[in-house]
Each structure stands twice: as structure tokens, then as C-alpha cells.
Short mmCIF file of C-alpha atoms in Angstrom, two decimals:
data_model
loop_
_atom_site.label_atom_id
_atom_site.label_comp_id
_atom_site.label_asym_id
_atom_site.label_seq_id
_atom_site.Cartn_x
_atom_site.Cartn_y
_atom_site.Cartn_z
CA MET A 280 -5.34 3.35 -12.00
CA GLN A 281 -5.05 6.85 -12.49
CA LYS A 282 -8.00 7.81 -10.13
CA PHE A 283 -6.50 4.64 -7.90
CA VAL A 284 -3.16 6.41 -7.62
CA LYS A 285 -4.60 9.77 -7.12
CA ARG A 286 -7.03 9.28 -4.59
CA ALA A 287 -4.09 6.92 -2.98
CA ALA A 288 -2.16 10.14 -2.94
CA VAL A 289 -5.36 12.35 -1.58
CA LEU A 290 -6.29 9.51 1.60
CA VAL A 291 -2.54 10.12 2.21
CA MET A 292 -2.07 13.57 2.11
CA CYS A 293 -5.14 14.12 4.34
CA LEU A 294 -4.04 11.17 7.26
CA ILE A 295 -1.24 13.66 7.31
CA MET A 296 -3.08 16.68 7.26
CA LEU A 297 -5.52 14.67 10.07
CA LEU A 298 -2.42 13.19 12.00
CA GLN A 299 -2.23 15.71 14.71
CA LEU A 300 -2.15 15.63 18.47
CA ALA A 301 -4.85 17.00 20.71
CA GLY A 302 -5.72 16.55 24.46
CA CYS A 303 -3.55 16.09 27.47
CA GLU A 304 0.57 17.21 27.14
CA ASN A 305 3.40 15.92 25.80
CA PRO A 306 5.45 15.26 29.30
CA GLY A 307 8.82 14.99 27.19
CA ASP A 308 11.25 11.81 26.74
CA ILE A 309 10.22 8.58 28.91
CA SER A 310 13.33 8.78 31.23
CA ALA A 311 15.39 5.73 31.16
CA ASN A 312 14.43 2.39 32.85
CA GLN A 313 14.69 1.76 36.27
CA PRO A 314 15.23 -1.44 38.55
CA ALA A 315 11.86 -2.99 39.92
CA GLY A 316 12.75 -5.78 40.85
CA SER A 317 16.19 -7.19 42.86
CA GLY A 318 17.85 -9.31 40.61
CA ASN A 319 20.34 -7.95 38.19
CA ILE A 320 18.28 -8.87 34.22
CA ALA A 321 21.78 -7.86 32.75
CA ASP A 322 23.37 -11.56 34.46
CA TYR A 323 21.51 -13.54 31.54
CA GLY A 324 21.52 -10.60 28.34
CA SER A 325 20.55 -7.26 26.94
CA VAL A 326 16.89 -6.46 26.48
CA TRP A 327 16.03 -4.44 23.12
CA SER A 328 13.23 -2.90 21.55
CA ALA A 329 12.25 -3.04 16.92
CA PRO A 330 9.82 -1.83 14.87
CA SER A 331 6.73 -4.32 13.63
CA THR A 332 7.98 -3.72 10.68
CA VAL A 333 11.58 -5.90 10.52
CA LYS A 334 11.97 -9.53 11.65
CA ILE A 335 14.82 -10.82 13.43
CA ASP A 336 15.99 -14.06 13.26
CA ARG A 337 16.72 -16.03 16.52
CA ASN A 338 20.25 -16.20 16.37
CA ASP A 339 20.94 -12.48 15.00
CA VAL A 340 22.30 -10.96 18.68
CA GLU A 341 24.37 -9.00 17.03
CA TYR A 342 21.76 -6.86 15.17
CA ALA A 343 22.78 -3.64 13.65
CA ASN A 344 19.70 -1.60 14.97
CA LYS A 345 18.66 -2.67 18.23
CA GLY A 346 15.91 0.36 20.00
CA GLU A 347 16.21 1.36 23.56
CA ALA A 348 14.61 -1.54 25.63
CA LYS A 349 11.52 1.02 25.26
CA LEU A 350 8.03 0.31 23.75
CA THR A 351 6.92 3.43 21.52
CA PHE A 352 3.77 3.46 19.15
CA ASN A 353 2.46 6.26 17.27
CA ALA A 354 -1.50 5.20 16.69
CA VAL A 355 -5.19 7.22 15.56
CA LYS A 356 -7.80 6.33 17.17
CA ASN A 357 -9.65 2.54 15.78
CA GLU A 358 -6.30 1.23 15.50
CA TYR A 359 -4.01 -1.26 16.37
CA GLU A 360 -0.20 -0.18 16.75
CA SER A 361 2.46 -3.40 17.89
CA HIS A 362 6.74 -3.25 18.80
CA GLN A 363 8.40 -5.96 19.65
CA LEU A 364 10.85 -6.36 22.65
CA LEU A 365 13.91 -8.40 22.24
CA ILE A 366 16.25 -10.43 24.56
CA SER A 367 18.93 -11.59 23.52
CA ALA A 368 20.63 -14.39 26.06
CA THR A 369 24.42 -14.61 26.89
CA GLN A 370 23.07 -18.30 29.02
CA ASP A 371 20.17 -19.78 29.40
CA VAL A 372 17.24 -18.37 30.28
CA ASN A 373 14.47 -20.82 31.50
CA ALA A 374 11.70 -18.05 32.07
CA TYR A 375 10.61 -15.23 31.28
CA TYR A 376 7.52 -12.88 31.34
CA LEU A 377 6.16 -9.50 30.87
CA GLU A 378 3.78 -8.12 32.57
CA LYS A 379 0.74 -5.03 31.15
CA SER A 380 0.04 -2.26 33.21
CA ASP A 381 -3.31 1.06 32.30
CA LEU A 382 -1.30 3.95 30.61
CA LYS A 383 -2.03 6.93 31.47
CA CYS A 384 -2.97 10.86 29.83
CA GLY A 385 -3.66 12.97 32.65
CA ASP A 386 -6.66 11.29 33.78
CA ASN A 387 -7.58 9.87 30.59
CA VAL A 388 -6.63 6.34 31.24
CA LEU A 389 -5.94 3.90 28.50
CA SER A 390 -6.54 0.00 29.40
CA LYS A 391 -4.58 -2.53 29.38
CA GLU A 392 -7.05 -3.94 28.49
CA ASN A 393 -6.68 -3.05 25.11
CA ILE A 394 -3.12 -4.47 25.18
CA THR A 395 -1.61 -8.15 23.57
CA VAL A 396 1.19 -10.11 24.75
CA TYR A 397 2.34 -11.27 21.98
CA ASN A 398 5.80 -14.50 22.40
CA GLU A 399 7.54 -14.95 19.02
CA ARG A 400 8.12 -18.24 17.39
CA TYR A 401 10.93 -19.34 15.98
CA VAL A 402 10.51 -21.81 12.46
CA GLN A 403 13.40 -22.65 10.88
CA VAL A 404 13.26 -21.68 6.92
CA SER A 405 16.30 -24.12 5.87
CA GLU A 406 15.57 -23.95 1.33
CA ALA A 407 14.40 -20.30 1.00
CA ALA A 408 16.52 -17.52 -1.92
CA TYR A 409 17.46 -15.47 1.02
CA GLY A 410 18.76 -18.95 3.03
CA SER A 411 19.06 -20.70 6.40
CA PHE A 412 17.04 -18.24 8.50
CA CYS A 413 15.58 -18.22 11.67
CA HIS A 414 12.17 -17.17 10.82
CA PRO A 415 9.67 -15.47 14.45
CA ASP A 416 6.28 -16.42 12.98
CA ALA A 417 3.27 -17.90 15.19
CA LEU A 418 2.23 -14.87 17.81
CA ILE A 419 1.60 -16.94 20.60
CA PRO A 420 -0.31 -15.20 23.60
CA ILE A 421 2.18 -14.82 26.60
CA ASP A 422 0.31 -16.51 29.03
CA ALA A 423 -0.85 -19.50 26.49
CA ALA A 424 2.73 -19.79 25.64
CA MET A 425 3.67 -19.69 29.30
CA VAL A 426 1.66 -23.24 29.95
CA ALA A 427 2.93 -24.71 28.00
CA GLY A 428 6.38 -24.18 28.72
CA GLU A 429 7.88 -22.11 25.63
CA LEU A 430 8.97 -18.79 27.31
CA LYS A 431 12.85 -20.29 27.29
CA ILE A 432 15.52 -18.68 25.08
CA ALA A 433 19.05 -20.70 24.59
CA ALA A 434 22.58 -18.15 25.29
CA ASN A 435 23.60 -16.69 22.46
CA GLN A 436 19.89 -16.22 21.44
CA ASN A 437 16.52 -13.70 21.30
CA GLY A 438 13.82 -14.41 22.51
CA ALA A 439 11.15 -11.48 21.10
CA LEU A 440 7.82 -10.22 22.69
CA TRP A 441 5.00 -8.72 20.51
CA VAL A 442 3.61 -6.21 22.06
CA THR A 443 -0.05 -4.93 20.20
CA ILE A 444 -2.16 -2.13 21.77
CA TYR A 445 -5.59 -1.01 20.65
CA VAL A 446 -6.49 1.95 20.67
CA PRO A 447 -10.74 2.81 21.20
CA ALA A 448 -12.51 5.01 18.58
CA GLU A 449 -13.17 7.09 22.17
CA THR A 450 -9.97 7.52 23.48
CA PRO A 451 -9.25 11.30 23.67
CA ALA A 452 -6.08 12.47 22.00
CA GLY A 453 -2.49 12.24 23.84
CA VAL A 454 0.69 11.16 25.21
CA TYR A 455 -0.10 7.86 26.39
CA GLU A 456 2.97 6.67 29.45
CA GLY A 457 3.32 3.89 32.06
CA THR A 458 5.68 0.96 32.58
CA PHE A 459 6.05 -2.60 31.86
CA LYS A 460 7.38 -5.54 33.86
CA LEU A 461 10.12 -7.33 32.00
CA THR A 462 11.01 -10.15 34.44
CA VAL A 463 13.88 -12.88 33.13
CA GLU A 464 15.22 -15.78 35.95
CA ASN A 465 15.10 -13.69 39.37
CA GLY A 466 15.70 -10.82 37.77
CA SER A 467 12.92 -7.96 36.41
CA MET A 468 13.10 -4.48 35.08
CA ASP A 469 10.90 -1.64 34.10
CA ILE A 470 9.67 -1.41 30.57
CA PRO A 471 8.45 2.27 30.53
CA VAL A 472 5.82 2.47 27.72
CA GLN A 473 4.29 5.55 25.17
CA VAL A 474 1.66 5.23 22.91
CA THR A 475 1.05 8.69 21.01
CA VAL A 476 -2.77 9.13 19.55
CA ASN A 477 -3.15 10.75 17.26
CA ASP A 478 -6.76 13.90 17.33
CA TYR A 479 -8.30 11.03 14.61
CA THR A 480 -10.25 8.07 14.21
CA LEU A 481 -9.94 5.06 11.69
CA PRO A 482 -12.69 4.42 10.07
CA GLU A 483 -14.57 1.62 10.80
CA THR A 484 -15.71 0.58 6.69
CA THR A 485 -11.90 0.07 4.91
CA SER A 486 -11.73 1.65 1.29
CA GLY A 487 -8.79 -0.23 0.37
CA GLN A 488 -9.61 -3.40 -1.60
CA THR A 489 -7.39 -6.36 -0.09
CA LEU A 490 -7.86 -9.75 -0.08
CA PHE A 491 -5.97 -12.42 1.49
CA SER A 492 -6.27 -16.21 0.59
CA TRP A 493 -6.58 -19.07 3.32
CA ARG A 494 -8.90 -22.40 3.90
CA TYR A 495 -10.97 -23.77 6.26
CA ASN A 496 -9.80 -26.93 6.21
CA ARG A 497 -6.38 -24.89 7.42
CA VAL A 498 -7.57 -24.23 10.76
CA ALA A 499 -9.51 -27.77 12.33
CA PRO A 500 -6.19 -29.01 12.54
CA GLY A 501 -4.26 -26.68 14.22
CA GLU A 502 -7.70 -25.29 16.83
CA LEU A 503 -9.11 -28.42 17.30
CA ASP A 504 -12.21 -27.08 16.23
CA GLY A 505 -13.52 -27.30 12.68
CA SER A 506 -17.13 -25.48 13.35
CA ILE A 507 -18.97 -22.39 11.63
CA GLU A 508 -17.88 -20.73 14.83
CA MET A 509 -14.46 -20.98 14.83
CA MET A 510 -14.27 -20.29 11.14
CA GLU A 511 -16.63 -17.30 12.31
CA THR A 512 -13.79 -16.04 14.85
CA TYR A 513 -11.19 -16.31 12.58
CA TYR A 514 -12.95 -14.34 9.88
CA GLU A 515 -13.81 -11.79 12.44
CA PHE A 516 -10.35 -11.49 14.36
CA PHE A 517 -9.23 -10.80 10.41
CA LEU A 518 -11.85 -8.00 9.75
CA ASP A 519 -11.03 -6.52 13.12
CA TYR A 520 -7.24 -5.85 11.92
CA ARG A 521 -8.76 -4.54 8.42
CA VAL A 522 -8.92 -7.99 6.37
CA SER A 523 -10.77 -9.36 4.49
CA LEU A 524 -10.16 -13.01 4.02
CA GLN A 525 -11.21 -15.55 0.72
CA SER A 526 -13.98 -17.02 1.98
CA LEU A 527 -17.78 -15.48 3.61
CA PRO A 528 -17.97 -18.09 6.58
CA LEU A 529 -20.45 -20.18 5.25
CA GLU A 530 -21.77 -23.43 7.52
CA SER A 531 -24.05 -24.93 4.21
CA GLN A 532 -24.60 -22.14 1.57
CA THR A 533 -27.80 -21.81 1.90
CA SER A 534 -29.48 -19.11 0.06
CA GLU A 535 -30.72 -17.80 3.87
CA GLU A 536 -27.17 -18.63 5.29
CA ILE A 537 -25.83 -16.58 1.89
CA THR A 538 -27.93 -13.59 3.01
CA ASP A 539 -28.04 -13.42 6.84
CA THR A 540 -23.91 -13.86 6.69
CA LEU A 541 -23.44 -11.13 4.87
CA VAL A 542 -25.60 -8.86 5.91
CA LYS A 543 -23.48 -9.15 9.36
CA TYR A 544 -20.18 -8.29 7.77
CA TYR A 545 -20.98 -6.03 5.02
CA ASP A 546 -20.10 -3.06 6.22
CA ARG A 547 -17.03 -4.31 7.42
CA LEU A 548 -15.79 -6.54 4.62
CA THR A 549 -13.65 -4.70 1.49
CA THR A 550 -13.90 -8.72 -1.12
CA TYR A 551 -16.04 -11.66 -0.59
CA THR A 552 -15.47 -14.17 -3.54
CA ILE A 553 -18.33 -15.73 -5.27
CA GLN A 554 -17.90 -19.53 -4.80
CA PRO A 555 -17.74 -21.95 -2.54
CA GLU A 556 -14.81 -22.63 -1.08
CA PRO A 557 -12.18 -23.76 -2.97
CA GLY A 558 -12.10 -27.66 -3.15
CA THR A 559 -15.22 -27.88 -1.22
CA VAL A 560 -18.98 -27.80 -2.61
CA PRO A 561 -20.99 -27.24 0.95
CA GLY A 562 -24.32 -29.77 0.06
CA GLY A 563 -23.44 -30.84 -3.33
CA GLY A 564 -23.83 -29.63 -6.62
CA THR A 565 -20.81 -28.08 -8.56
CA ILE A 566 -19.19 -24.97 -7.91
CA ALA A 567 -21.12 -23.10 -11.31
CA GLU A 568 -24.45 -24.08 -9.58
CA LYS A 569 -23.28 -23.30 -6.11
CA SER A 570 -21.54 -19.08 -7.41
CA LYS A 571 -25.50 -19.25 -9.65
CA GLU A 572 -27.11 -19.70 -6.11
CA MET A 573 -24.89 -17.33 -4.32
CA ILE A 574 -25.09 -14.81 -6.91
CA TYR A 575 -29.21 -15.88 -7.00
CA ALA A 576 -29.03 -14.67 -3.20
CA ILE A 577 -27.60 -11.80 -3.42
CA ALA A 578 -29.65 -10.08 -6.20
CA SER A 579 -32.28 -10.74 -3.77
CA ILE A 580 -30.71 -8.68 -1.13
CA SER A 581 -29.62 -5.72 -2.94
CA GLY A 582 -31.39 -2.47 -4.43
CA PRO A 583 -30.36 1.39 -4.93
CA GLU A 584 -30.21 1.85 -1.61
CA LYS A 585 -27.30 -0.85 -0.78
CA ASN A 586 -25.79 -3.15 -3.79
CA TYR A 587 -24.42 -6.39 -2.12
CA PHE A 588 -22.33 -6.98 -6.07
CA GLU A 589 -20.66 -3.94 -4.91
CA LYS A 590 -17.77 -6.23 -2.35
CA ALA A 591 -18.25 -9.34 -5.14
CA MET A 592 -15.23 -10.98 -7.22
CA LEU A 593 -13.89 -13.82 -8.27
CA TYR A 594 -11.27 -16.16 -8.31
CA VAL A 595 -10.88 -18.87 -10.34
CA VAL A 596 -7.78 -19.24 -11.81
CA ASP A 597 -4.75 -18.80 -9.99
CA GLU A 598 -0.61 -17.08 -12.08
CA PRO A 599 -1.63 -18.99 -15.51
CA VAL A 600 0.73 -20.25 -17.14
CA LEU A 601 0.56 -17.66 -20.05
CA SER A 602 3.53 -19.06 -22.69
CA ASP A 603 2.34 -22.82 -22.52
CA ALA A 604 -0.53 -22.80 -25.16
CA SER A 605 -2.90 -25.71 -23.40
CA LYS A 606 -2.21 -23.77 -19.73
CA ARG A 607 -3.12 -20.88 -22.00
CA GLU A 608 -7.08 -22.54 -23.55
CA TYR A 609 -7.02 -24.10 -20.09
CA THR A 610 -6.77 -20.07 -18.64
CA LEU A 611 -8.96 -19.10 -21.77
CA SER A 612 -11.62 -21.43 -21.31
CA MET A 613 -12.10 -20.40 -17.49
CA ILE A 614 -12.36 -17.30 -18.16
CA GLY A 615 -15.43 -18.27 -20.78
CA HIS A 616 -17.27 -20.33 -18.10
CA VAL A 617 -17.11 -17.60 -15.85
CA ASP A 618 -18.82 -15.42 -18.42
CA ASN A 619 -21.30 -17.80 -19.43
CA MET A 620 -21.94 -18.12 -16.07
CA LEU A 621 -22.51 -15.04 -14.93
CA GLN A 622 -24.82 -14.11 -18.25
CA SER A 623 -26.83 -17.28 -17.26
CA CYS A 624 -27.48 -15.60 -14.46
CA VAL A 625 -28.52 -11.99 -15.43
CA ASP A 626 -30.93 -14.11 -18.35
CA THR A 627 -32.71 -15.87 -15.58
CA ILE A 628 -33.31 -12.18 -13.36
CA GLU A 629 -34.24 -11.09 -16.38
CA ALA A 630 -36.68 -13.48 -16.98
CA ASP A 631 -37.98 -13.50 -13.29
CA THR A 632 -41.79 -12.77 -12.52
CA THR A 633 -41.71 -14.21 -8.97
CA GLY A 634 -40.57 -10.70 -7.71
CA ILE A 635 -37.46 -11.36 -5.76
CA PHE A 636 -35.45 -9.53 -7.86
CA ASP A 637 -37.60 -6.78 -8.71
CA ASN A 638 -35.37 -3.99 -6.47
CA PHE A 639 -32.25 -5.17 -8.01
CA LYS A 640 -34.18 -4.77 -10.86
CA LYS A 641 -34.48 -1.30 -9.60
CA ILE A 642 -30.86 -0.38 -9.92
CA GLU A 643 -29.82 1.96 -13.17
CA ASN A 644 -27.97 -0.78 -15.40
CA TRP A 645 -28.16 -3.57 -13.13
CA GLN A 646 -26.77 -6.12 -15.54
CA ASP A 647 -23.57 -4.53 -15.02
CA SER A 648 -23.54 -5.40 -11.46
CA ILE A 649 -23.15 -8.86 -12.27
CA LEU A 650 -21.54 -8.64 -15.64
CA ASN A 651 -19.22 -6.85 -13.94
CA ILE A 652 -17.83 -8.57 -11.36
CA PRO A 653 -14.12 -8.92 -10.92
CA ASN A 654 -12.43 -11.83 -12.10
CA ILE A 655 -9.44 -12.18 -10.95
CA ILE A 656 -6.53 -13.37 -12.46
CA PRO A 657 -2.98 -13.41 -10.20
CA MET A 658 -0.26 -12.18 -12.62
CA THR A 659 3.56 -13.31 -12.08
CA ALA A 660 6.68 -12.02 -14.00
CA ASP A 661 6.46 -14.83 -15.97
CA ALA A 662 3.17 -14.06 -16.98
CA ALA A 663 3.35 -10.47 -16.95
CA ASP A 664 6.81 -10.76 -19.56
CA TRP A 665 4.16 -13.04 -21.95
CA LEU A 666 1.21 -10.77 -22.21
CA ILE A 667 3.63 -7.66 -22.64
CA LYS A 668 5.66 -8.99 -25.32
CA SER A 669 2.76 -10.47 -27.59
CA ALA A 670 -0.13 -7.68 -26.58
CA ASP A 671 0.32 -7.10 -30.67
CA THR A 672 -0.43 -10.72 -32.19
CA GLU A 673 -3.61 -12.22 -32.34
CA ILE A 674 -3.65 -14.68 -29.16
CA GLY A 675 -2.24 -11.54 -27.01
CA ALA A 676 -5.28 -9.50 -28.16
CA GLN A 677 -7.24 -12.63 -27.18
CA VAL A 678 -6.06 -13.03 -24.04
CA ILE A 679 -5.91 -9.21 -22.90
CA ASP A 680 -9.85 -9.24 -24.25
CA ALA A 681 -10.69 -11.65 -21.90
CA LEU A 682 -9.52 -10.13 -18.55
CA ASN A 683 -11.13 -7.84 -16.46
CA THR A 684 -8.71 -7.68 -13.46
CA ILE A 685 -5.13 -8.53 -12.82
CA CYS A 686 -3.11 -8.54 -9.60
CA PRO A 687 0.19 -8.44 -10.18
CA THR A 688 2.61 -10.81 -8.17
CA PHE A 689 5.15 -8.99 -6.09
CA ASP A 690 7.95 -9.66 -9.06
CA VAL A 691 6.27 -7.98 -11.49
CA PHE A 692 7.13 -4.60 -9.67
CA SER A 693 9.94 -4.37 -11.31
CA ASP A 694 11.96 -1.93 -13.30
CA GLN A 695 11.70 -5.14 -16.07
CA TYR A 696 7.75 -5.28 -16.11
CA ALA A 697 6.14 -2.75 -13.41
CA ASP A 698 6.07 0.23 -15.92
CA LYS A 699 5.57 -1.41 -18.95
CA LEU A 700 2.45 -3.68 -18.18
CA ILE A 701 0.54 -0.69 -16.61
CA THR A 702 0.68 1.04 -19.55
CA LEU A 703 -0.35 -1.97 -21.61
CA CYS A 704 -2.91 -1.78 -18.82
CA GLU A 705 -4.10 1.87 -20.13
CA GLU A 706 -3.80 1.42 -23.39
CA GLN A 707 -5.58 -1.84 -23.73
CA GLY A 708 -8.24 -1.01 -21.49
CA ILE A 709 -7.77 -3.36 -18.68
CA GLU A 710 -9.44 -0.90 -15.81
CA ASN A 711 -8.94 -3.11 -13.26
CA VAL A 712 -5.44 -3.69 -11.36
CA TRP A 713 -5.22 -4.84 -7.99
CA TRP A 714 -1.96 -6.04 -6.05
#
């Protein structure tokens, strides 16, 4: 954990040092909005902006931190950045649209093809810890939203547009400027846009470990398409945004498909699970059997030059309830089954004489590549509380001994638990702590 913190701190400092401008001169502050048409957009409400880090209630037309009606981005090369443009309507709006354009820095151009405009769809959350809230959630491409007749705003409510820019790796550093045309009913205005491109390129390979839980069977009802091609589309979309989904996009989970898929995506992903999609076992059989098949397939293409197990993980127990004896025993049983399964794979590979694993066996201590695969155990505040209080007991020691990787949930990162849990992990040798 200490090594991880040090590496993270060094990375942050390096990024700060590297974010320097080059290429084009900064022409100064963006000028005020200029009207683009004869209509008066103020007749329908006010236009303002907000960063991508805030979610603004549809009804919060008096939001306290409204920014100017302009879009400002600060990015490095090979990075996506987003900003929000909002319309607080004073009367019903039945049509609005944001037309993008190329941005320029001297002779250099950031093409509008690298800019995407989304309409934010609101979802009413009626029961939540923070009360009722009309939550901006789904991002719908603006042209699709227009076709669906969704570009409307009721009086005394907000409408929001989410603008994402992608800076290609070959883009010269500098400040790129231009204007987008915002139309609201028969009124329109120019929205100044400024993109600062810093002279640093984000690497293709992501170094931070991430895992985003998802389910294949939840895609088909929304897309009306459950094909492997659609699964790959989703998987690749998330990789573009540097997020690794829980499961590889596999259709039949044959050895050939596993190896082909892993080779295709390995350099871009950060983690992947060694097991079938939860709740499904492609082609029949048990999850343990399919997990073994996957391990054998991965071992067959691994070697000293590239060990495909380095980004592998397991995720078979979700948020265990450790304070309940029967549920605690179930958790220990599942972890034990996983450990036995991994040892069985090692024994099989060790005894193999076909030669298929010969290159894998050239890895020093190759057995550890399988036996030490992180088995992620999400740890809630209740589980962390039990673990901290029970660490000195026999059953507490048994649970600690079974864990090789824990992932505390957000409620653990509080004054009550965080320091105590980190200290416990350091004292007990739990080296892998995710967040």
C-alpha cells in the first residue's frame, strides 16, 4: 500500500510538471458572447456553464455557482474532457440545439469530428439518502435526442448539454478557440469555446487498476441487440475512456476465443476477471470448470515476454457480511474453493507433457502467477468494523489469513475506519488494497 501511495504521488507530481504549453500563443481571455441571429435568446431564459464534476438538479434554476455562457477545457493529448452548458428556462422551450464547429490555434485545427454534444436526460430519484432529486444521468447524442423529440425544457427548469472533446495524440499544444451556435426556439447566440492543449500525451496503456461492474444481459434490452458485436462496441467504448469492464466480451468462451480476445485488448485494459459473466456459463458446465479452462487458455499464450496473468483477477464474493456466522462461513468457503481451484490448475500445468505450457513455465516462479491472482473482496463499513474489532480473535485471524485483496467501499473512507483498516492491512500483510 505504501508503495502504491508513493507511486501515485510521484505520478501526480510528474503530471503537474509536464503540463506546460507549447506551440501557439495564448490570445488571451475569450470575448463576451455575440448574438448569432435576430431572435433574442433571453426571452426564453438564461444560458450558463458548469464543470463536468457537478450534477445539477433539473429544478435548481437558482444554482449558486453558474459559470459564464462559454465552454472551457483544459486537456492533455490523447485525453477526453467535458464541460456542461445549461439553459434555465423562464418559459416552455420546445426546441434547442448546439451546433459545433472546428477550433483553431493559428494554422492548427482541432476538428469538430473530435467533439461530441450530448443532451442530458434527467431521472427522478424519489428515495435516496440525500432526498428527492431530479438527477442528470443518461447522455444522449443531441441528434438522437432531437429525433426523439426530447430537446424540450419546461418553464422554471434546467436543460443541460454535455460537450466532450477528444484531443488526438498528434495535436500540437496550444490554445484552440472558436464558437458554437446555440439555438433556443427562434433565438440564437454564439458560445465561445476554448480548449487548452497541454504538451503532454496520455499513454495508451492505463497504469491505474480499475474494475467497472456490468452485465451483458442488461445491454440487449436497451439496444435491442445482444450480439457479440454490440458487447465489443460497449467494451471498446469504455476502454476509450480508460475504464476496464468486469468481463471480457466473450460469446462462447472457447480457448481460442479467450486467447484471441485477450491478445486484442490486453495492452489497453487494466484488469479482467477469470470467470464467466456472472449468472451465465457459456456452453454449459460450472463456473469453476469454465474458470479452469480460462486459466489454461491464458497460460498457453503467456511467457517471460508477456505474462497475461498480470492483469487477471477474480471476483466471486460481493460485500460479505462478516458479523453473521453463517454468511462469514460462506465467504470463507467460497475463498477456499477458489484457492483449491487455482492449486488444481497449477498441478495440472505442472504435470502437463504436451508442451503447450512450456513457454509459460519459463517464467520464474510461474506458479505464483496463478496462485496469487487477486481475489477481490469488496469491504463495506460494517465488514471493516467487524474485521478491525475481531483481528485479535481466532476467527478474525482466520478471515484475515484468507484475504489477499480487499476493496473498501466509499463508506469505509472515513475518520472512523480508514486509518485503522489501512494499519491493520499493513500489520497483517494484506498487500493489495483497492479503492
